[in-house]
CSV table of C-alpha atoms in Angstrom, one decimal:
chain,number,residue,atom,x,y,z
A,6,MET,CA,121.3,58.6,146.4
A,7,ALA,CA,121.0,59.5,142.8
A,8,LYS,CA,118.3,61.7,141.3
A,9,GLY,CA,116.0,60.3,138.6
A,10,PHE,CA,115.2,62.0,135.3
A,11,LEU,CA,112.5,62.9,132.8
A,12,LEU,CA,112.8,60.7,129.7
A,13,VAL,CA,111.2,62.4,126.7
A,14,ILE,CA,110.4,60.0,123.9
A,15,SER,CA,109.5,62.0,120.9
A,16,GLY,CA,109.4,62.1,117.1
A,17,PRO,CA,107.2,63.0,114.2
A,18,SER,CA,103.9,61.4,113.4
A,19,GLY,CA,104.7,57.9,112.1
A,20,SER,CA,107.9,57.5,114.2
A,21,GLY,CA,106.2,54.9,116.4
A,22,LYS,CA,106.9,56.7,119.6
A,23,GLY,CA,103.5,55.5,121.1
A,24,THR,CA,104.2,51.8,120.3
A,25,VAL,CA,107.8,52.0,121.6
A,26,SER,CA,106.8,53.8,124.8
A,27,ALA,CA,104.1,51.3,125.5
A,28,ALA,CA,106.5,48.4,124.9
A,29,LEU,CA,109.1,50.0,127.2
A,30,MET,CA,106.5,50.6,130.0
A,31,ALA,CA,105.2,47.0,129.7
A,32,LYS,CA,108.8,45.7,130.3
A,33,HIS,CA,109.6,48.2,133.1
A,34,GLN,CA,107.0,48.6,135.7
A,35,ASP,CA,109.3,50.8,137.7
A,36,ILE,CA,109.2,53.6,135.1
A,37,LYS,CA,106.6,56.2,135.9
A,38,PHE,CA,104.4,57.5,133.2
A,39,SER,CA,104.1,61.3,133.3
A,40,THR,CA,100.5,62.2,134.3
A,41,SER,CA,99.1,65.1,132.3
A,42,VAL,CA,96.8,67.9,133.3
A,43,THR,CA,93.8,68.3,131.1
A,44,THR,CA,90.6,70.4,130.9
A,45,ARG,CA,88.8,67.5,129.2
A,46,PRO,CA,86.1,66.0,131.5
A,47,PRO,CA,86.9,62.7,133.0
A,48,ARG,CA,85.4,59.5,131.5
A,49,PRO,CA,83.5,57.3,133.9
A,50,SER,CA,86.4,55.0,134.5
A,51,GLU,CA,89.1,57.7,134.9
A,52,VAL,CA,90.6,58.7,138.2
A,53,ASP,CA,91.9,62.2,138.9
A,54,GLY,CA,95.6,62.1,139.6
A,55,GLU,CA,96.0,58.7,138.0
A,56,ASN,CA,94.8,58.9,134.3
A,57,TYR,CA,95.0,62.7,134.3
A,58,PHE,CA,94.9,65.6,136.6
A,59,PHE,CA,91.4,67.0,135.7
A,60,ARG,CA,91.2,70.8,136.0
A,61,THR,CA,88.8,73.5,134.8
A,62,GLN,CA,89.8,75.8,132.0
A,63,ALA,CA,90.3,78.7,134.5
A,64,GLU,CA,92.5,76.4,136.7
A,65,PHE,CA,94.6,75.4,133.7
A,66,GLU,CA,95.1,78.9,132.5
A,67,ARG,CA,96.3,79.9,135.9
A,68,MET,CA,98.8,77.1,135.8
A,69,VAL,CA,100.1,78.5,132.5
A,70,GLU,CA,100.3,82.0,133.9
A,71,GLU,CA,102.1,80.7,137.0
A,72,ASP,CA,104.6,78.7,134.9
A,73,GLN,CA,103.5,75.4,136.5
A,74,LEU,CA,103.7,73.5,133.2
A,75,LEU,CA,106.7,72.1,131.3
A,76,GLU,CA,104.7,72.3,128.1
A,77,TYR,CA,101.1,72.5,127.0
A,78,ALA,CA,98.9,72.4,123.9
A,79,PHE,CA,95.4,73.1,122.9
A,80,VAL,CA,94.1,70.0,121.1
A,81,HIS,CA,90.6,70.1,119.5
A,82,THR,CA,88.7,71.7,122.3
A,83,ASN,CA,90.8,71.0,125.3
A,84,TYR,CA,94.1,71.9,127.0
A,85,TYR,CA,96.7,69.2,127.8
A,86,GLY,CA,99.9,69.9,129.7
A,87,THR,CA,102.7,68.4,131.7
A,88,PRO,CA,102.8,69.6,135.3
A,89,LYS,CA,106.2,70.6,136.7
A,90,ASP,CA,105.3,69.6,140.3
A,91,PHE,CA,104.6,65.9,139.5
A,92,VAL,CA,107.7,65.5,137.3
A,93,PHE,CA,110.1,67.3,139.6
A,94,SER,CA,109.0,65.5,142.8
A,95,GLU,CA,109.3,62.1,141.1
A,96,VAL,CA,112.7,62.9,139.7
A,97,GLU,CA,113.8,64.1,143.2
A,98,LYS,CA,112.7,60.8,144.6
A,99,GLY,CA,115.0,59.0,142.1
A,100,GLU,CA,112.3,57.9,139.7
A,101,ILE,CA,112.5,57.8,135.9
A,102,VAL,CA,109.5,59.6,134.4
A,103,LEU,CA,108.5,58.8,130.8
A,104,LEU,CA,106.8,61.3,128.7
A,105,GLU,CA,105.8,60.5,125.1
A,106,ILE,CA,105.3,63.7,123.2
A,107,ASP,CA,105.3,65.3,119.7
A,108,VAL,CA,108.3,67.4,118.6
A,109,GLN,CA,106.7,70.7,119.4
A,110,GLY,CA,106.0,69.6,123.0
A,111,ALA,CA,109.5,68.3,123.4
A,112,MET,CA,110.9,71.6,122.2
A,113,GLN,CA,108.8,73.5,124.8
A,114,ILE,CA,110.2,71.2,127.5
A,115,LYS,CA,113.8,71.6,126.2
A,116,GLU,CA,113.4,75.4,126.8
A,117,LYS,CA,112.3,75.0,130.4
A,118,TYR,CA,114.0,71.9,131.5
A,119,LYS,CA,117.3,71.0,129.8
A,120,GLU,CA,118.0,68.4,132.4
A,121,ALA,CA,115.5,66.0,130.8
A,122,VAL,CA,116.8,63.3,128.5
A,123,PHE,CA,115.6,63.8,125.0
A,124,ILE,CA,115.2,60.9,122.5
A,125,PHE,CA,114.3,61.4,118.9
A,126,LEU,CA,112.7,58.4,117.3
A,127,LEU,CA,112.4,57.8,113.5
A,128,PRO,CA,111.7,54.9,111.2
A,129,PRO,CA,114.7,53.9,109.1
A,130,THR,CA,113.6,55.7,105.9
A,131,MET,CA,111.3,58.5,104.8
A,132,GLU,CA,109.5,56.0,102.7
A,133,GLU,CA,108.8,53.8,105.8
A,134,LEU,CA,107.7,56.9,107.6
A,135,LYS,CA,105.2,57.6,104.9
A,136,GLN,CA,103.9,54.0,104.9
A,137,ARG,CA,103.4,54.2,108.6
A,138,ILE,CA,101.4,57.4,108.3
A,139,ILE,CA,99.3,55.8,105.5
A,140,GLY,CA,99.0,52.6,107.4
A,141,ARG,CA,96.9,54.1,110.1
A,142,GLY,CA,94.1,54.2,107.5
A,143,THR,CA,92.2,56.9,109.3
A,144,GLU,CA,93.4,59.9,107.4
A,145,SER,CA,92.4,61.6,104.2
A,146,GLU,CA,95.0,62.0,101.4
A,147,GLU,CA,95.2,65.6,102.4
A,148,ASP,CA,95.9,64.8,106.0
A,149,ILE,CA,98.6,62.3,105.0
A,150,LYS,CA,100.3,64.9,102.9
A,151,THR,CA,100.2,67.4,105.8
A,152,ARG,CA,101.5,64.9,108.3
A,153,PHE,CA,104.3,63.8,106.1
A,154,SER,CA,105.3,67.3,105.3
A,155,ASN,CA,105.3,68.2,109.0
A,156,ALA,CA,107.3,65.1,109.8
A,157,PHE,CA,109.9,66.1,107.3
A,158,LYS,CA,110.1,69.7,108.7
A,159,GLU,CA,110.4,68.2,112.2
A,160,LEU,CA,113.7,66.5,111.2
A,161,ASP,CA,115.3,69.9,111.5
A,162,PHE,CA,114.9,69.7,115.3
A,163,VAL,CA,116.8,66.5,115.8
A,164,GLY,CA,119.9,68.5,116.7
A,165,GLU,CA,118.1,69.7,119.9
A,166,TYR,CA,117.8,66.1,121.2
A,167,ASP,CA,120.3,64.0,123.1
A,168,TYR,CA,119.8,60.7,121.4
A,169,PHE,CA,118.7,59.4,118.0
A,170,VAL,CA,117.1,56.0,117.9
A,171,VAL,CA,116.1,54.3,114.7
A,172,ASN,CA,112.8,52.5,115.2
A,173,ASP,CA,113.1,49.7,112.6
A,174,GLN,CA,112.1,46.9,115.0
A,175,VAL,CA,110.3,47.8,118.1
A,176,ASP,CA,112.3,45.4,120.2
A,177,GLN,CA,115.6,46.9,119.1
A,178,ALA,CA,114.4,50.4,119.7
A,179,VAL,CA,113.3,49.4,123.2
A,180,GLU,CA,116.7,47.9,123.8
A,181,ASP,CA,118.4,51.0,122.7
A,182,ILE,CA,116.3,53.1,125.1
A,183,GLU,CA,117.1,50.6,127.9
A,184,ASN,CA,120.8,51.2,127.2
A,185,ILE,CA,120.3,54.9,127.3
A,186,ILE,CA,118.4,54.6,130.7
A,187,ALA,CA,121.2,52.4,132.1
A,188,ALA,CA,123.9,54.9,131.0
A,189,GLU,CA,121.9,58.0,132.2
A,190,LYS,CA,121.6,56.4,135.7
A,191,LEU,CA,125.4,56.5,135.8
A,192,ARG,CA,125.7,60.2,135.0
A,193,VAL,CA,127.8,62.1,137.5
A,194,LYS,CA,125.5,65.1,137.4
A,195,ARG,CA,122.7,63.1,138.9
A,196,GLN,CA,124.7,61.7,141.8
A,197,LYS,CA,124.3,63.9,144.8
A,198,ASN,CA,127.3,63.4,147.0
A,199,ILE,CA,129.8,60.9,145.7
A,200,LYS,CA,132.6,61.9,147.9
A,201,GLU,CA,130.5,62.2,151.0
A,202,ASP,CA,128.9,58.8,150.3
A,203,MET,CA,132.3,57.2,149.9
A,204,ILE,CA,133.5,58.6,153.2
A,205,ARG,CA,130.4,57.6,155.1
A,206,LYS,CA,130.7,54.0,153.8
A,207,GLY,CA,134.4,53.6,154.8
A,208,GLU,CA,136.4,54.6,157.8
A,209,LEU,CA,139.4,56.9,157.3
A,210,ASP,CA,142.6,57.0,159.2
B,26,MET,CA,127.8,57.5,109.3
B,27,ALA,CA,128.4,58.3,112.9
B,28,LYS,CA,131.7,59.4,114.4
B,29,GLY,CA,133.3,57.4,117.1
B,30,PHE,CA,134.6,58.7,120.4
B,31,LEU,CA,137.5,58.6,122.9
B,32,LEU,CA,136.5,56.7,126.0
B,33,VAL,CA,138.5,57.8,129.0
B,34,ILE,CA,138.5,55.3,131.8
B,35,SER,CA,140.0,56.9,134.8
B,36,GLY,CA,140.1,56.9,138.6
B,37,PRO,CA,142.6,57.0,141.5
B,38,SER,CA,145.1,54.4,142.3
B,39,GLY,CA,143.2,51.3,143.6
B,40,SER,CA,140.1,52.0,141.5
B,41,GLY,CA,140.8,49.0,139.4
B,42,LYS,CA,140.8,51.0,136.1
B,43,GLY,CA,143.5,48.7,134.6
B,44,THR,CA,141.7,45.5,135.4
B,45,VAL,CA,138.3,46.8,134.2
B,46,SER,CA,139.9,48.2,130.9
B,47,ALA,CA,141.6,44.9,130.2
B,48,ALA,CA,138.4,43.0,130.8
B,49,LEU,CA,136.5,45.4,128.5
B,50,MET,CA,139.1,45.1,125.8
B,51,ALA,CA,139.1,41.3,126.0
B,52,LYS,CA,135.4,41.2,125.4
B,53,HIS,CA,135.4,43.8,122.6
B,54,GLN,CA,138.0,43.3,120.0
B,55,ASP,CA,136.5,46.2,118.0
B,56,ILE,CA,137.5,48.8,120.6
B,57,LYS,CA,140.9,50.4,119.8
B,58,PHE,CA,143.4,50.9,122.5
B,59,SER,CA,144.9,54.4,122.4
B,60,THR,CA,148.6,54.1,121.4
B,61,SER,CA,150.8,56.3,123.5
B,62,VAL,CA,154.0,58.2,122.4
B,63,THR,CA,157.0,57.6,124.6
B,64,THR,CA,160.7,58.5,124.9
B,65,ARG,CA,161.4,55.2,126.5
B,66,PRO,CA,163.5,52.9,124.3
B,67,PRO,CA,161.6,50.0,122.7
B,68,ARG,CA,162.0,46.6,124.2
B,69,PRO,CA,163.0,43.8,121.8
B,70,SER,CA,159.5,42.6,121.2
B,71,GLU,CA,157.9,46.0,120.9
B,72,VAL,CA,156.8,47.5,117.5
B,73,ASP,CA,156.8,51.2,116.8
B,74,GLY,CA,153.2,52.4,116.1
B,75,GLU,CA,151.7,49.3,117.7
B,76,ASN,CA,152.9,49.1,121.4
B,77,TYR,CA,154.0,52.7,121.4
B,78,PHE,CA,155.0,55.5,119.1
B,79,PHE,CA,158.7,55.6,120.0
B,80,ARG,CA,160.2,59.1,119.8
B,81,THR,CA,163.4,60.9,120.9
B,82,GLN,CA,163.1,63.4,123.7
B,83,ALA,CA,163.6,66.3,121.2
B,84,GLU,CA,160.8,64.9,119.0
B,85,PHE,CA,158.6,64.5,122.0
B,86,GLU,CA,159.2,68.1,123.2
B,87,ARG,CA,158.4,69.4,119.8
B,88,MET,CA,155.1,67.5,119.9
B,89,VAL,CA,154.4,69.3,123.2
B,90,GLU,CA,155.3,72.7,121.8
B,91,GLU,CA,153.1,72.1,118.7
B,92,ASP,CA,150.2,71.0,120.8
B,93,GLN,CA,150.1,67.6,119.2
B,94,LEU,CA,149.3,65.8,122.5
B,95,LEU,CA,146.0,65.4,124.4
B,96,GLU,CA,148.0,64.9,127.6
B,97,TYR,CA,151.4,64.0,128.7
B,98,ALA,CA,153.5,63.2,131.8
B,99,PHE,CA,157.0,62.6,132.8
B,100,VAL,CA,157.3,59.3,134.6
B,101,HIS,CA,160.5,58.2,136.2
B,102,THR,CA,162.9,59.2,133.4
B,103,ASN,CA,160.7,59.2,130.4
B,104,TYR,CA,157.8,61.1,128.7
B,105,TYR,CA,154.5,59.4,127.9
B,106,GLY,CA,151.7,61.1,126.0
B,107,THR,CA,148.6,60.6,124.0
B,108,PRO,CA,148.8,61.8,120.4
B,109,LYS,CA,145.9,63.8,119.0
B,110,ASP,CA,146.5,62.6,115.5
B,111,PHE,CA,145.9,59.0,116.2
B,112,VAL,CA,142.9,59.6,118.4
B,113,PHE,CA,141.2,62.1,116.1
B,114,SER,CA,141.7,60.0,112.9
B,115,GLU,CA,140.3,56.9,114.6
B,116,VAL,CA,137.3,58.8,116.0
B,117,GLU,CA,136.6,60.3,112.6
B,118,LYS,CA,136.6,56.8,111.1
B,119,GLY,CA,133.9,55.8,113.6
B,120,GLU,CA,136.1,53.9,116.0
B,121,ILE,CA,135.8,53.8,119.8
B,122,VAL,CA,139.3,54.5,121.3
B,123,LEU,CA,139.9,53.5,124.9
B,124,LEU,CA,142.3,55.3,127.1
B,125,GLU,CA,143.0,54.2,130.6
B,126,ILE,CA,144.6,57.0,132.6
B,127,ASP,CA,145.0,58.6,136.0
B,128,VAL,CA,143.0,61.5,137.1
B,129,GLN,CA,145.6,64.1,136.3
B,130,GLY,CA,145.9,62.9,132.7
B,131,ALA,CA,142.1,62.8,132.3
B,132,MET,CA,141.9,66.4,133.5
B,133,GLN,CA,144.4,67.4,130.9
B,134,ILE,CA,142.4,65.7,128.2
B,135,LYS,CA,139.2,67.3,129.5
B,136,GLU,CA,140.8,70.7,129.0
B,137,LYS,CA,141.7,70.0,125.3
B,138,TYR,CA,139.0,67.6,124.2
B,139,LYS,CA,135.7,67.9,125.9
B,140,GLU,CA,134.1,65.6,123.3
B,141,ALA,CA,135.7,62.6,124.9
B,142,VAL,CA,133.6,60.4,127.2
B,143,PHE,CA,134.9,60.5,130.8
B,144,ILE,CA,134.3,57.7,133.2
B,145,PHE,CA,135.3,57.9,136.8
B,146,LEU,CA,135.8,54.5,138.5
B,147,LEU,CA,135.9,53.8,142.2
B,148,PRO,CA,135.6,50.9,144.5
B,149,PRO,CA,132.4,50.9,146.7
B,150,THR,CA,134.1,52.2,149.8
B,151,MET,CA,137.2,54.1,150.9
B,152,GLU,CA,138.1,51.1,153.0
B,153,GLU,CA,138.0,48.9,150.0
B,154,LEU,CA,140.1,51.4,148.1
B,155,LYS,CA,142.7,51.2,150.9
B,156,GLN,CA,142.7,47.4,150.9
B,157,ARG,CA,143.3,47.4,147.1
B,158,ILE,CA,146.2,49.8,147.4
B,159,ILE,CA,147.7,47.6,150.3
B,160,GLY,CA,146.8,44.4,148.3
B,161,ARG,CA,149.4,45.2,145.7
B,162,GLY,CA,152.0,44.4,148.3
B,163,THR,CA,154.7,46.3,146.4
B,164,GLU,CA,154.6,49.5,148.3
B,165,SER,CA,156.0,50.8,151.6
B,166,GLU,CA,153.7,52.0,154.3
B,167,GLU,CA,154.7,55.5,153.4
B,168,ASP,CA,153.8,54.9,149.7
B,169,ILE,CA,150.4,53.5,150.7
B,170,LYS,CA,149.6,56.5,152.8
B,171,THR,CA,150.6,58.8,150.0
B,172,ARG,CA,148.6,56.9,147.4
B,173,PHE,CA,145.5,56.8,149.7
B,174,SER,CA,145.7,60.4,150.5
B,175,ASN,CA,146.1,61.3,146.8
B,176,ALA,CA,143.1,59.0,145.9
B,177,PHE,CA,141.1,60.9,148.5
B,178,LYS,CA,142.0,64.3,147.0
B,179,GLU,CA,141.2,63.0,143.5
B,180,LEU,CA,137.6,62.4,144.5
B,181,ASP,CA,137.1,66.2,144.2
B,182,PHE,CA,137.5,65.8,140.4
B,183,VAL,CA,134.6,63.5,139.9
B,184,GLY,CA,132.4,66.4,139.0
B,185,GLU,CA,134.4,66.9,135.9
B,186,TYR,CA,133.5,63.5,134.6
B,187,ASP,CA,130.5,62.3,132.6
B,188,TYR,CA,129.9,59.0,134.3
B,189,PHE,CA,130.5,57.4,137.7
B,190,VAL,CA,130.9,53.7,137.8
B,191,VAL,CA,131.3,51.7,141.1
B,192,ASN,CA,133.8,48.9,140.6
B,193,ASP,CA,132.6,46.4,143.1
B,194,GLN,CA,132.6,43.4,140.8
B,195,VAL,CA,134.6,43.7,137.6
B,196,ASP,CA,131.9,42.1,135.5
B,197,GLN,CA,129.3,44.6,136.6
B,198,ALA,CA,131.6,47.5,136.0
B,199,VAL,CA,132.3,46.2,132.5
B,200,GLU,CA,128.6,45.9,131.9
B,201,ASP,CA,128.0,49.4,133.1
B,202,ILE,CA,130.6,50.6,130.6
B,203,GLU,CA,129.1,48.5,127.8
B,204,ASN,CA,125.8,50.3,128.5
B,205,ILE,CA,127.6,53.7,128.4
B,206,ILE,CA,129.2,52.8,125.1
B,207,ALA,CA,125.9,51.6,123.6
B,208,ALA,CA,124.1,54.9,124.7
B,209,GLU,CA,127.0,57.1,123.5
B,210,LYS,CA,126.8,55.6,120.1
B,211,LEU,CA,123.2,56.9,119.9
B,212,ARG,CA,124.1,60.5,120.7
B,213,VAL,CA,122.7,62.9,118.2
B,214,LYS,CA,125.9,65.0,118.3
B,215,ARG,CA,127.9,62.2,116.8
B,216,GLN,CA,125.6,61.5,113.9
B,217,LYS,CA,126.7,63.4,110.9
B,218,ASN,CA,123.7,64.0,108.7
B,219,ILE,CA,120.5,62.5,110.1
B,220,LYS,CA,118.2,64.3,107.8
B,221,GLU,CA,120.3,63.9,104.7
B,222,ASP,CA,120.7,60.2,105.4
B,223,MET,CA,116.9,59.8,105.8
B,224,ILE,CA,116.3,61.5,102.5
B,225,ARG,CA,118.9,59.5,100.6
B,226,LYS,CA,117.4,56.2,102.0
B,227,GLY,CA,113.9,57.0,100.9
B,228,GLU,CA,112.3,58.7,97.9
B,229,LEU,CA,110.3,61.8,98.5
B,230,ASP,CA,107.2,62.9,96.5
């Protein structure tokens, strides 16, 4: 039996990582979405352990101290993080766990969990990246400049990733990631006992 | 522009590496077959630099001394080897070079050229492996025993490979290898200048 893996889909603002991840999940019901821990209060429809693991700030801070998170960030007024427990137990069961995350979060994970599969997503050109950031229409000119300048700086981290996928057409990017998943499933390092399995499956003289 | 890579398809006797490699080549004319150096005299139809690089024994031995070969072996009365020059220059041009080779040869390459992509091929069971060795019909009972025992020992080297492909149906094994090739093309380490390319392709403010 083979182990699964954590698939980290990442890239700067405007890379389309959210759209591509959603399209991938829609096609592959068997991929598990990584469930985050947060200190944000649950909304009426949200279920603990399903949408998020909802924790108090004290609980979250203890998780940080006890190194129970693969990465975390403080966003606006709340903490968000990726619990090791959930990811590791799913991976051990053979599942593929998808985590869509910004470059800073991915770099935190890389430090703690090199065994994850890291994909860096980018639009085909910087101009396209800029258009996508502008295209959101929700940001001020100042915000757009900051986002674009950050995206540009984040290109320096691509060398830390395993794969580089150009997100020109979403369908093509999804197909590239499907190929990566198929290949990663065949990795020797994730097979547990190749020789033992072969022996068990066939009688020897 | 991305670099290509050397794809090493390997496995013990009876793994079907020859059949799978031929089926893969037949489907993908763009994959280059690695041309070997040999001291065997050319047959009338054979062309130097196409079927083989034909060399004298003295020339071959100098190549060994000068570390110009990724691997070599003495088979029956002749030397056979894989020239670095050919492989490296094709890889630099962006080509995928296929080399089908036994486990010992693959381990020699692994020592000299870790950047190659190593695939270990096996039938689904040891029983099936044995049947395939017997099925050739050209070997004595003693030879079959030796081949089978060697194949069994060679399973210990699977940990040195990148990928493990079960060759139950040839078509499925070829498809697995196609997925590996597609994924390996997306590897960050083979991209030359991701950031520079992005900048060149789009104007910056």
